[in-house]
Coordinates of C-alpha atoms and ligand atoms in Angstrom, one line a residue:
M1 CA 11.8 -43.7 3.2
A2 CA 12.8 -40.3 2.0
Q3 CA 13.8 -39.6 -1.6
T4 CA 17.0 -37.6 -1.7
F5 CA 18.0 -34.8 -4.1
D6 CA 20.4 -31.9 -4.2
A7 CA 17.5 -29.5 -4.1
V8 CA 13.8 -29.4 -3.5
V9 CA 12.2 -26.6 -5.4
V10 CA 8.7 -25.5 -4.6
G11 CA 6.6 -24.2 -7.5
A12 CA 6.6 -24.8 -11.2
G13 CA 5.9 -21.3 -12.5
F14 CA 8.6 -19.2 -14.3
A15 CA 10.7 -19.1 -11.1
G16 CA 10.6 -22.9 -10.6
M17 CA 11.3 -23.6 -14.3
H18 CA 14.2 -21.2 -14.4
T19 CA 15.6 -22.8 -11.3
L20 CA 15.3 -26.3 -12.6
F21 CA 16.9 -25.3 -15.9
R22 CA 20.0 -23.8 -14.1
L23 CA 20.3 -26.6 -11.5
R24 CA 20.3 -29.2 -14.3
Q25 CA 23.0 -27.1 -16.1
M26 CA 25.0 -27.3 -12.9
G27 CA 24.6 -31.1 -12.7
M28 CA 22.4 -31.0 -9.7
S29 CA 19.4 -33.2 -9.1
A30 CA 16.2 -31.6 -8.2
V31 CA 12.5 -32.3 -7.6
V32 CA 10.0 -29.6 -8.1
I33 CA 6.8 -29.8 -6.1
E34 CA 3.8 -28.1 -7.7
K35 CA 0.3 -27.6 -6.3
G36 CA -1.4 -27.3 -9.7
T37 CA -1.8 -30.0 -12.3
D38 CA 0.6 -28.3 -14.7
V39 CA 3.3 -25.6 -15.0
G40 CA 2.6 -21.9 -15.2
G41 CA 2.2 -20.7 -11.6
T42 CA 0.3 -17.4 -11.5
W43 CA -0.8 -18.0 -15.1
Y44 CA -2.0 -21.5 -14.3
W45 CA -4.2 -20.3 -11.4
N46 CA -5.4 -16.9 -12.7
R47 CA -7.6 -18.1 -15.5
Y48 CA -10.5 -15.8 -14.7
P49 CA -12.1 -14.0 -17.7
G50 CA -10.0 -11.0 -18.8
A51 CA -6.8 -12.1 -17.1
R52 CA -3.9 -10.3 -18.9
C53 CA -0.3 -9.3 -18.1
D54 CA 0.4 -5.7 -17.4
V55 CA 4.0 -5.9 -18.9
P56 CA 4.4 -5.9 -22.7
S57 CA 4.7 -9.4 -24.2
L58 CA 8.1 -8.7 -25.8
D59 CA 9.5 -7.8 -22.4
Y60 CA 7.7 -10.6 -20.6
S61 CA 9.7 -13.5 -22.1
V62 CA 12.4 -15.6 -20.3
P63 CA 15.9 -14.3 -21.0
W64 CA 17.4 -17.8 -20.4
D65 CA 16.1 -19.3 -23.6
P66 CA 17.4 -16.8 -26.3
E67 CA 16.7 -19.3 -29.1
L68 CA 13.0 -19.2 -28.2
D69 CA 13.1 -15.4 -28.5
Q70 CA 14.0 -15.9 -32.1
Q71 CA 11.1 -18.2 -32.8
W72 CA 8.2 -17.3 -30.5
N73 CA 5.5 -15.0 -31.9
W74 CA 3.3 -13.1 -29.4
T75 CA 0.0 -12.1 -30.9
E76 CA -0.6 -8.8 -29.1
K77 CA 1.2 -6.1 -27.1
Y78 CA -0.1 -7.3 -23.7
S79 CA -0.6 -11.0 -23.6
T80 CA -3.7 -12.7 -22.3
Q81 CA -3.5 -15.5 -19.7
P82 CA -4.1 -18.3 -22.1
E83 CA -1.3 -17.2 -24.3
I84 CA 1.2 -16.9 -21.5
L85 CA 0.1 -20.3 -20.2
T86 CA 0.7 -21.8 -23.6
Y87 CA 4.2 -20.2 -23.6
A88 CA 5.0 -21.6 -20.1
S89 CA 3.8 -25.0 -21.3
H90 CA 5.9 -24.8 -24.4
L91 CA 9.0 -24.0 -22.3
A92 CA 8.2 -27.1 -20.2
D93 CA 7.9 -29.3 -23.3
R94 CA 11.0 -27.8 -24.9
H95 CA 13.2 -28.5 -21.8
D96 CA 11.4 -31.7 -20.7
F97 CA 10.8 -30.1 -17.3
R98 CA 7.7 -32.2 -16.4
R99 CA 9.8 -35.3 -15.7
D100 CA 11.2 -33.6 -12.6
I101 CA 7.9 -32.1 -11.4
R102 CA 5.5 -33.7 -8.9
F103 CA 2.1 -32.1 -9.8
S104 CA -1.0 -31.8 -7.7
T105 CA 1.3 -31.9 -4.6
T106 CA 1.5 -29.4 -1.8
V107 CA 4.4 -29.0 0.7
T108 CA 3.0 -29.4 4.2
V109 CA 6.1 -29.3 6.3
A110 CA 9.8 -28.3 5.7
T111 CA 12.2 -28.8 8.6
W112 CA 16.0 -28.2 8.7
D113 CA 18.0 -31.1 10.1
D114 CA 21.1 -29.3 11.5
A115 CA 22.9 -32.5 12.4
R116 CA 22.6 -33.9 8.9
G117 CA 22.8 -30.5 7.1
L118 CA 19.6 -31.0 5.0
W119 CA 16.0 -30.1 4.6
Q120 CA 13.3 -32.6 5.2
V121 CA 10.2 -31.9 3.2
E122 CA 6.8 -33.6 3.5
T123 CA 3.8 -33.3 1.1
D124 CA 0.1 -33.8 1.3
K125 CA 0.6 -36.9 -0.8
G126 CA 2.7 -38.5 2.0
D127 CA 6.0 -38.1 0.1
R128 CA 9.2 -37.4 2.0
F129 CA 12.1 -35.7 0.4
E130 CA 15.5 -34.8 1.7
A131 CA 17.9 -32.3 0.1
P132 CA 20.6 -29.9 1.2
F133 CA 18.9 -27.0 -0.5
L134 CA 15.3 -25.8 -0.3
I135 CA 14.4 -23.3 -2.9
S136 CA 11.0 -21.5 -2.7
A137 CA 9.7 -20.5 -6.2
A138 CA 6.2 -20.4 -4.7
G139 CA 5.5 -16.9 -6.0
A140 CA 4.6 -13.7 -4.4
L141 CA 0.9 -13.6 -5.3
S142 CA -0.2 -17.1 -4.9
E143 CA -1.8 -17.4 -1.5
P144 CA -5.4 -16.0 -1.9
N145 CA -6.7 -13.4 0.6
L146 CA -10.2 -14.6 1.4
P147 CA -12.5 -11.9 2.8
D148 CA -13.9 -12.7 6.2
I149 CA -17.5 -11.5 5.5
P150 CA -20.3 -12.8 7.7
G151 CA -22.3 -15.5 6.0
I152 CA -19.9 -16.1 3.1
G153 CA -20.1 -19.9 3.8
D154 CA -23.9 -19.8 3.4
F155 CA -23.8 -18.7 -0.2
K156 CA -25.4 -21.4 -2.4
G157 CA -24.6 -19.9 -5.8
E158 CA -21.2 -20.3 -7.6
L159 CA -18.4 -18.8 -5.6
Y160 CA -14.9 -18.3 -7.1
H161 CA -11.7 -16.6 -6.0
T162 CA -10.1 -15.3 -9.1
G163 CA -6.7 -16.9 -8.1
R164 CA -8.4 -20.3 -8.0
W165 CA -10.6 -20.1 -11.1
P166 CA -11.8 -23.5 -12.3
R167 CA -10.2 -25.1 -15.3
E168 CA -13.6 -26.0 -16.7
K169 CA -15.5 -23.3 -18.6
V170 CA -17.6 -21.1 -16.3
E171 CA -20.9 -20.1 -17.9
L172 CA -21.7 -16.5 -17.4
A173 CA -24.5 -15.9 -19.8
G174 CA -27.9 -15.3 -18.2
K175 CA -26.4 -15.0 -14.7
R176 CA -26.4 -12.3 -12.1
V177 CA -22.8 -11.9 -11.1
A178 CA -21.0 -9.8 -8.5
V179 CA -17.3 -9.1 -8.5
L180 CA -16.0 -8.1 -5.1
G181 CA -12.8 -6.1 -5.3
T182 CA -11.6 -3.5 -7.8
G183 CA -7.8 -4.0 -7.9
S184 CA -6.1 -5.2 -11.1
T185 CA -7.9 -8.5 -11.0
G186 CA -11.4 -7.1 -10.2
V187 CA -11.0 -4.5 -13.0
Q188 CA -9.9 -7.1 -15.6
A189 CA -12.6 -9.6 -14.6
S190 CA -15.4 -7.0 -14.5
T191 CA -14.5 -5.7 -17.9
A192 CA -14.7 -9.2 -19.4
I193 CA -17.7 -10.4 -17.3
A194 CA -19.8 -7.4 -18.3
K195 CA -19.7 -8.6 -21.9
E196 CA -21.6 -11.9 -21.0
A197 CA -23.4 -11.7 -17.7
A198 CA -27.1 -10.8 -17.5
H199 CA -26.2 -8.4 -14.8
L200 CA -22.9 -7.5 -13.2
Y201 CA -22.6 -5.8 -9.8
V202 CA -19.1 -4.3 -9.3
M203 CA -18.6 -4.1 -5.6
Q204 CA -16.0 -1.5 -4.9
R205 CA -14.6 -0.6 -1.4
T206 CA -11.8 1.7 -2.6
A207 CA -11.8 3.1 -6.1
Q208 CA -8.4 2.8 -7.8
F209 CA -6.7 4.5 -10.7
S210 CA -6.8 2.5 -13.9
L211 CA -5.1 3.4 -17.1
P212 CA -6.2 2.4 -20.6
C213 CA -4.1 -0.3 -22.2
A214 CA -4.3 -0.4 -25.9
S215 CA -3.1 -3.9 -26.9
P216 CA -2.7 -3.8 -30.7
P217 CA -1.7 -7.0 -32.5
L218 CA 2.0 -7.5 -32.8
T219 CA 3.3 -7.7 -36.4
E220 CA 6.1 -9.7 -37.9
E221 CA 8.0 -6.3 -38.2
D222 CA 7.6 -5.7 -34.4
H223 CA 9.2 -9.1 -33.7
A224 CA 11.9 -8.7 -36.4
E225 CA 12.9 -5.3 -35.1
L226 CA 13.5 -6.7 -31.6
R227 CA 14.9 -10.0 -32.7
A228 CA 17.8 -8.2 -34.3
R229 CA 18.7 -6.6 -30.9
Y230 CA 17.4 -9.0 -28.3
P231 CA 20.7 -9.6 -26.5
E232 CA 21.1 -5.8 -26.0
H233 CA 17.5 -5.4 -25.0
R234 CA 17.6 -8.2 -22.4
E235 CA 20.8 -6.7 -21.0
W236 CA 19.1 -3.3 -20.8
Q237 CA 16.1 -4.9 -19.0
R238 CA 18.4 -6.6 -16.5
S239 CA 20.0 -3.2 -15.5
S240 CA 16.9 -1.0 -15.7
Y241 CA 14.6 0.0 -12.8
A242 CA 11.6 -2.2 -13.7
A243 CA 12.7 -4.3 -16.8
T244 CA 10.0 -2.9 -18.9
S245 CA 9.9 -0.3 -21.7
M246 CA 7.7 2.7 -21.0
N247 CA 8.2 4.8 -24.2
I248 CA 8.2 8.2 -22.6
D249 CA 10.1 11.2 -23.9
T250 CA 11.0 12.9 -20.6
P251 CA 14.6 12.3 -19.6
F252 CA 15.2 9.8 -16.7
G253 CA 15.0 11.7 -13.4
A254 CA 13.2 14.7 -14.8
H255 CA 11.1 16.7 -12.2
A256 CA 7.6 17.7 -13.2
F257 CA 7.6 21.3 -12.0
D258 CA 10.7 22.1 -14.0
D259 CA 8.3 22.0 -17.0
P260 CA 5.5 24.6 -17.6
P261 CA 1.9 23.3 -17.2
E262 CA 1.3 23.0 -21.0
V263 CA 4.4 20.7 -21.4
R264 CA 3.5 18.7 -18.3
F265 CA 0.0 18.1 -19.4
A266 CA 1.1 17.2 -23.0
N267 CA 3.4 14.6 -21.3
Y268 CA 0.6 13.2 -19.1
E269 CA -1.6 13.0 -22.2
K270 CA 1.0 11.0 -24.1
A271 CA 1.7 8.7 -21.2
W272 CA -2.0 8.2 -20.7
G273 CA -2.4 7.0 -24.3
N274 CA 0.6 4.7 -23.9
G275 CA -1.3 2.0 -22.1
T276 CA 1.5 1.2 -19.7
A277 CA 2.5 2.5 -16.2
A278 CA 4.2 5.4 -18.1
L279 CA 2.1 7.9 -16.3
V280 CA 3.9 7.1 -13.1
G281 CA 7.3 7.1 -14.8
V282 CA 6.8 10.2 -16.8
Y283 CA 8.5 12.3 -14.1
A284 CA 10.7 11.1 -11.3
D285 CA 8.7 12.7 -8.6
V286 CA 5.2 11.4 -9.5
S287 CA 5.5 8.9 -6.7
T288 CA 7.4 11.1 -4.2
N289 CA 6.0 14.6 -4.4
A290 CA 2.4 14.9 -3.2
E291 CA 1.8 18.1 -5.3
V292 CA 2.9 16.4 -8.5
A293 CA 1.0 13.2 -7.6
Q294 CA -2.1 15.3 -6.9
E295 CA -1.9 16.9 -10.4
V296 CA -1.4 13.6 -12.2
S297 CA -4.2 12.0 -10.1
D298 CA -6.6 14.8 -10.8
F299 CA -5.7 14.4 -14.5
V300 CA -6.9 10.8 -14.3
R301 CA -10.0 11.7 -12.3
D302 CA -11.0 14.0 -15.2
K303 CA -10.5 11.2 -17.7
I304 CA -12.8 9.0 -15.6
R305 CA -15.5 11.7 -15.5
A306 CA -15.2 12.1 -19.3
K307 CA -15.7 8.4 -19.9
V308 CA -18.6 7.6 -17.5
K309 CA -21.9 9.1 -18.5
D310 CA -23.7 9.0 -15.1
P311 CA -22.1 11.8 -13.0
A312 CA -22.8 10.0 -9.7
T313 CA -21.2 6.8 -10.9
A314 CA -18.3 8.7 -12.3
E315 CA -17.7 10.4 -9.0
A316 CA -17.9 7.1 -7.1
L317 CA -15.3 5.6 -9.5
C318 CA -12.9 8.5 -8.9
P319 CA -10.3 7.4 -6.3
P320 CA -10.7 9.3 -3.0
Q321 CA -8.7 12.5 -2.4
G322 CA -5.5 11.6 -0.6
T323 CA -4.8 8.6 -2.7
Y324 CA -2.5 8.9 -5.7
V325 CA -1.7 7.2 -9.0
G326 CA 1.0 4.7 -8.5
T327 CA 1.0 4.3 -4.8
R328 CA -0.5 0.8 -5.4
R329 CA 0.6 -1.2 -8.4
I330 CA -0.9 0.5 -11.4
I331 CA -3.9 -1.0 -13.0
I332 CA -4.3 -1.1 -16.8
D333 CA -7.5 -2.0 -18.5
T334 CA -9.2 -2.6 -21.8
G335 CA -12.3 -0.5 -21.4
Y336 CA -13.2 -0.8 -17.7
Y337 CA -14.8 2.6 -17.1
E338 CA -16.8 2.2 -20.3
I339 CA -18.7 -0.8 -18.8
F340 CA -20.5 1.5 -16.4
N341 CA -22.3 3.0 -19.4
Q342 CA -23.9 -0.4 -20.1
D343 CA -27.5 -1.1 -18.7
N344 CA -26.4 -4.5 -17.4
V345 CA -23.6 -3.1 -15.1
T346 CA -24.1 -1.5 -11.6
L347 CA -21.4 0.0 -9.4
V348 CA -22.0 -0.8 -5.8
D349 CA -20.1 1.7 -3.7
L350 CA -19.4 -0.2 -0.5
R351 CA -18.1 2.9 1.3
A352 CA -21.5 4.5 1.0
D353 CA -23.4 1.2 1.5
P354 CA -21.3 -1.4 3.2
I355 CA -21.9 -5.2 3.1
E356 CA -23.7 -6.5 6.1
R357 CA -23.6 -10.2 5.2
I358 CA -23.7 -12.7 2.5
T359 CA -26.8 -14.8 2.4
A360 CA -27.7 -18.1 0.5
D361 CA -28.7 -16.2 -2.6
G362 CA -27.0 -12.8 -2.6
V363 CA -25.3 -9.9 -0.9
K364 CA -27.1 -7.9 1.8
T365 CA -25.7 -4.3 2.1
R366 CA -26.9 -1.9 4.7
G367 CA -29.4 -0.4 2.3
N368 CA -29.9 -3.0 -0.4
F369 CA -30.0 -6.6 -1.4
Y370 CA -28.3 -7.9 -4.5
P371 CA -29.6 -11.3 -5.7
L372 CA -26.8 -13.3 -7.2
D373 CA -26.1 -16.5 -9.1
M374 CA -22.4 -16.1 -8.8
L375 CA -20.0 -14.2 -6.5
V376 CA -16.5 -13.6 -7.9
V377 CA -14.0 -12.8 -5.1
A378 CA -11.2 -10.6 -6.4
T379 CA -9.8 -9.7 -3.0
G380 CA -6.1 -10.3 -3.8
Y381 CA -3.4 -12.1 -2.0
D382 CA -1.6 -12.6 1.3
A383 CA 1.4 -11.4 -0.8
V384 CA 5.0 -12.5 -0.6
T385 CA 5.1 -13.9 2.9
G386 CA 1.9 -15.9 2.7
P387 CA 3.2 -18.7 0.4
L388 CA 6.3 -19.1 2.5
I389 CA 4.5 -19.3 5.8
A390 CA 2.0 -21.8 4.3
M391 CA 4.8 -24.3 3.9
N392 CA 5.3 -24.6 7.7
I393 CA 9.1 -24.1 7.5
T394 CA 11.2 -24.7 10.6
G395 CA 14.8 -23.7 10.7
R396 CA 17.7 -24.1 13.2
Q397 CA 16.9 -24.8 16.9
G398 CA 13.2 -25.5 16.0
V399 CA 12.4 -21.9 15.2
R400 CA 9.4 -21.6 12.9
L401 CA 9.4 -19.1 10.1
A402 CA 5.9 -18.0 11.0
D403 CA 7.1 -17.1 14.5
T404 CA 10.3 -15.4 13.6
W405 CA 8.2 -13.2 11.1
A406 CA 5.3 -12.6 13.5
D407 CA 6.1 -8.9 13.7
G408 CA 7.0 -8.7 10.0
P409 CA 9.5 -10.5 7.7
H410 CA 13.2 -9.9 7.9
T411 CA 15.5 -11.2 5.2
Y412 CA 18.9 -10.5 3.8
L413 CA 18.6 -9.3 0.2
G414 CA 15.1 -10.8 0.2
I415 CA 16.7 -14.2 -0.6
M416 CA 17.8 -15.6 2.8
V417 CA 16.5 -15.7 6.4
A418 CA 18.9 -15.9 9.4
G419 CA 18.6 -19.3 11.0
F420 CA 17.2 -21.0 7.9
P421 CA 20.3 -22.2 6.2
N422 CA 20.3 -23.2 2.5
L423 CA 16.8 -21.9 2.1
F424 CA 16.6 -19.5 -0.9
T425 CA 13.5 -17.4 -1.2
I426 CA 13.1 -16.3 -4.8
T427 CA 11.2 -13.0 -5.0
G428 CA 11.1 -13.1 -1.2
P429 CA 10.2 -10.2 1.1
A430 CA 12.2 -7.0 0.5
S431 CA 13.5 -8.1 -2.9
P432 CA 12.3 -6.3 -6.1
G433 CA 9.9 -9.1 -6.9
V434 CA 6.7 -8.0 -8.5
L435 CA 7.6 -4.3 -8.4
A436 CA 9.6 -4.9 -11.6
N437 CA 8.8 -7.2 -14.5
V438 CA 8.8 -10.3 -12.4
I439 CA 10.5 -12.5 -15.0
F440 CA 13.6 -10.4 -14.6
S441 CA 13.4 -10.2 -10.8
I442 CA 13.3 -14.0 -11.0
D443 CA 16.2 -14.0 -13.4
Q444 CA 18.4 -12.0 -11.1
H445 CA 17.5 -14.1 -8.0
V446 CA 18.0 -17.5 -9.8
E447 CA 21.3 -16.4 -11.4
W448 CA 22.6 -14.9 -8.1
M449 CA 21.6 -18.0 -6.1
C450 CA 23.3 -20.3 -8.6
G451 CA 26.4 -18.2 -8.3
C452 CA 26.3 -18.6 -4.6
I453 CA 25.8 -22.4 -4.8
E454 CA 28.7 -22.6 -7.3
H455 CA 30.8 -20.6 -4.8
M456 CA 29.9 -23.1 -2.1
R457 CA 30.9 -26.0 -4.3
A458 CA 34.2 -24.4 -5.2
T459 CA 35.0 -23.7 -1.6
G460 CA 33.7 -26.8 0.0
A461 CA 31.0 -25.1 2.0
S462 CA 27.9 -27.2 2.8
T463 CA 25.7 -24.5 4.3
V464 CA 25.0 -20.8 3.8
D465 CA 23.1 -18.7 6.3
T466 CA 22.9 -15.1 7.1
T467 CA 22.9 -13.1 10.4
P468 CA 20.3 -10.9 12.2
E469 CA 22.8 -8.0 11.7
A470 CA 22.9 -8.4 8.0
E471 CA 19.1 -8.7 7.9
A472 CA 18.7 -5.5 10.0
E473 CA 21.1 -3.6 7.6
W474 CA 19.1 -4.8 4.6
N475 CA 15.7 -4.0 6.1
A476 CA 16.9 -0.5 7.1
H477 CA 18.1 0.0 3.5
A478 CA 14.8 -1.3 2.1
M479 CA 12.9 1.0 4.4
E480 CA 15.0 3.9 3.2
T481 CA 14.1 3.2 -0.4
V482 CA 10.4 3.5 0.4
A483 CA 10.6 6.3 3.0
S484 CA 10.4 9.0 0.4
S485 CA 7.6 7.3 -1.5
L486 CA 3.9 8.2 -1.1
R487 CA 3.3 4.5 -1.3
I488 CA 4.2 4.0 2.3
H489 CA 1.1 6.0 3.4
D490 CA -1.3 4.0 1.3
E491 CA -3.7 1.8 3.3
N492 CA -4.7 -1.7 2.2
N493 CA -1.6 -2.0 0.0
W494 CA -0.2 -5.5 -0.6
Y495 CA 3.2 -3.9 -1.3
M496 CA 3.3 -3.1 2.4
G497 CA 1.2 -6.1 3.7
T498 CA -1.6 -3.8 4.8
N499 CA -4.2 -5.4 2.6
V500 CA -4.6 -8.4 4.9
P501 CA -6.3 -7.7 8.3
G502 CA -3.8 -8.1 11.1
K503 CA -0.7 -8.5 8.8
P504 CA 2.2 -6.3 10.1
R505 CA 3.1 -3.3 7.9
S506 CA 6.5 -4.0 6.3
V507 CA 8.4 -3.5 3.0
L508 CA 7.4 -6.6 1.1
V509 CA 8.8 -5.3 -2.2
Y510 CA 12.2 -3.5 -2.5
Q511 CA 11.6 -0.1 -4.1
G512 CA 15.2 0.9 -5.1
G513 CA 14.8 -0.6 -8.6
L514 CA 16.0 -3.9 -10.1
G515 CA 19.2 -2.6 -11.7
F516 CA 20.4 -1.0 -8.5
Y517 CA 19.4 -4.1 -6.5
R518 CA 21.4 -6.3 -9.0
D519 CA 24.5 -4.1 -8.6
R520 CA 24.2 -4.3 -4.8
C521 CA 23.9 -8.1 -4.8
N522 CA 26.8 -8.5 -7.2
E523 CA 28.9 -6.2 -5.0
I524 CA 28.1 -8.2 -1.9
A525 CA 29.1 -11.4 -3.8
E526 CA 32.4 -9.8 -4.9
Q527 CA 33.1 -8.8 -1.3
G528 CA 33.2 -12.5 -0.4
Y529 CA 29.4 -12.7 0.2
R530 CA 29.5 -10.1 2.9
G531 CA 26.7 -10.8 5.4
F532 CA 26.5 -14.5 4.6
V533 CA 27.9 -17.2 6.8
F534 CA 29.2 -20.4 5.3
G535 CA 29.5 -23.7 7.1
Y536 CA 31.8 -26.6 6.3
A537 CA 31.1 -30.3 6.7
D538 CA 34.2 -31.0 8.9
E539 CA 33.2 -28.1 11.2
K540 CA 29.9 -29.8 11.7
V541 CA 31.5 -33.1 12.7
T542 CA 33.7 -31.3 15.3
A543 CA 30.8 -29.2 16.6
Ligands
NA7_601 P1 -5.5 -6.2 -4.8 O1 -4.8 -5.2 -5.6 O2 -5.0 -6.4 -3.4 O3 -7.0 -5.7 -4.7 C1 -7.9 -6.4 -3.9 C2 -9.3 -5.7 -4.0 O4 -10.2 -6.4 -3.2 C3 -9.3 -4.2 -3.5 O5 -10.2 -3.5 -4.3 C4 -9.8 -4.4 -2.1 O6 -10.4 -3.2 -1.6 C5 -10.8 -5.5 -2.3 N1 -11.1 -6.1 -1.0 C6 -10.3 -6.9 -0.2 N2 -10.9 -7.3 0.9 C7 -12.2 -6.9 0.8 C8 -13.3 -7.0 1.6 N3 -13.3 -7.7 2.7 N4 -14.5 -6.4 1.2 C9 -14.5 -5.7 0.1 N5 -13.4 -5.5 -0.8 C10 -12.3 -6.1 -0.4 O7 -5.5 -7.6 -5.5 P2 -5.6 -8.0 -7.1 O8 -5.8 -9.4 -7.2 O9 -6.6 -7.1 -7.8 O10 -4.2 -7.6 -7.6 C11 -3.0 -8.1 -7.0 C12 -1.9 -8.0 -8.0 O11 -2.0 -9.0 -9.0 C13 -1.8 -6.7 -8.8 O12 -1.2 -5.7 -8.1 C14 -1.0 -7.1 -10.0 O13 0.4 -7.1 -9.7 C15 -1.5 -8.5 -10.3 P3 -9.6 -2.1 -0.8 O14 -8.8 -1.4 -1.8 O15 -8.8 -2.9 0.2 O16 -10.6 -1.3 -0.1

């Protein structure tokens, strides 16, 4: 017998909690289905050593609990995973969220019943739920991308994907450890593991640009200063490009070559020391003009050479020519390049010496064998579409989401898919999602979605859907926003889906900026939800 609710929400991270908070405010009943044993989403799963947020703590706090802003003290500029998880857990306690969450439960099937105008959802626990609305808050970076390397199943040591790190303490002392992957995760994990492991092999296929992130303690004054103007600051975040403060002096939209070299380099230097993605935001054309990008990227390469003592290792750590700072999500670190000056750390350059196979006790490359006690797989995610496809969603006329997206996802505003009525995809494909401070991308989506549901209630609509034409218009616009960006050319980039072998290249993350996106969504709502199609219960009866 199915249990009925007004909404089934999938995921109890920040998106799921915000959704539950708002649905309750609207007097709607909801069940939240969560794979993990507690709240936190990304911050629940990514408990690998060194995990830390790349958005400043004071910006990375939920805007829907302003009272908590007045009480909560973050300890340092960029929060570590345990502290963010404590914050998420505190939110759940404060709002008594857990009573509506089914933990350790995974959605296995979700099917739209057109005759009854509701979603039927099944879980691995054998539960059956029915609700008019299905809301995915399953996250953008939650479905691990596991490398298909011959022999990986034969490894007899400890094997962990960073996004599925065990809850129990993992002992590193005395062990030979390899970290496979040098994205944000691999860089953070390697920096921390190097402090404890007997030996660390950093297995790098493509060197990336990492910027130093000074994370000084936050003082009472830091909090007091912002507490006095939190409402204004939150509003600024909502309307800004990425909802995070960069502290750069150059005016918004400035072009690099309008400044003489000494001014440009002084600006790069200041942004470099800033510890944020400021180096990409310092001039408007860092991510669009290859000549500017080349100059900034060479500036970083020189910094790497200055930090790493062994010249051959330094050269191998320099990202290849033709790749630029900021085409992938920027990495920030707390002393990554410096670990290569330690005796217990070896860089394994997989471009020069590729992996042949993994054996029971190590990694065999073409020219070497690396004996290991532990293999840490930091190979990223099947981003944005992966978590949605994993739910086995079927819409109108038996069309499966996996099939309709076989050549790449199509959505309207990143939040709705034609033929999948009443399914809202928070931080879905071609929405700003993780390109901005994701808490604020979530905020926009949840608030807009609730506005749409309120509109439906006020007008008596029972379903909302979109059309292939609206999707085509949105996808063309999303493509336009990336067309001038150097990002589009970058290989193996999860922003474009090209990090997963066989996944079609598409715009998974809207590049026009959060503020602009918000205005566009609001405008569409004001135009009577242009591009959306509402259905009414009595229509269904006559159909
Ligand atoms: P990323 O940024 O997708 O990085 C994955 C890394 O794993 C990257 O260095 C890849 O090398 C490497 N990789 C992937 N598959 C393989 C195989 N088969 N062999 C060797 N190396 C491989 O994921 P992260 O988890 O680091 O970061 C994701 C986001 O989380 C990040 O942007 C932040 O927003 C937080 P490649 O570059 O493809 O050669």
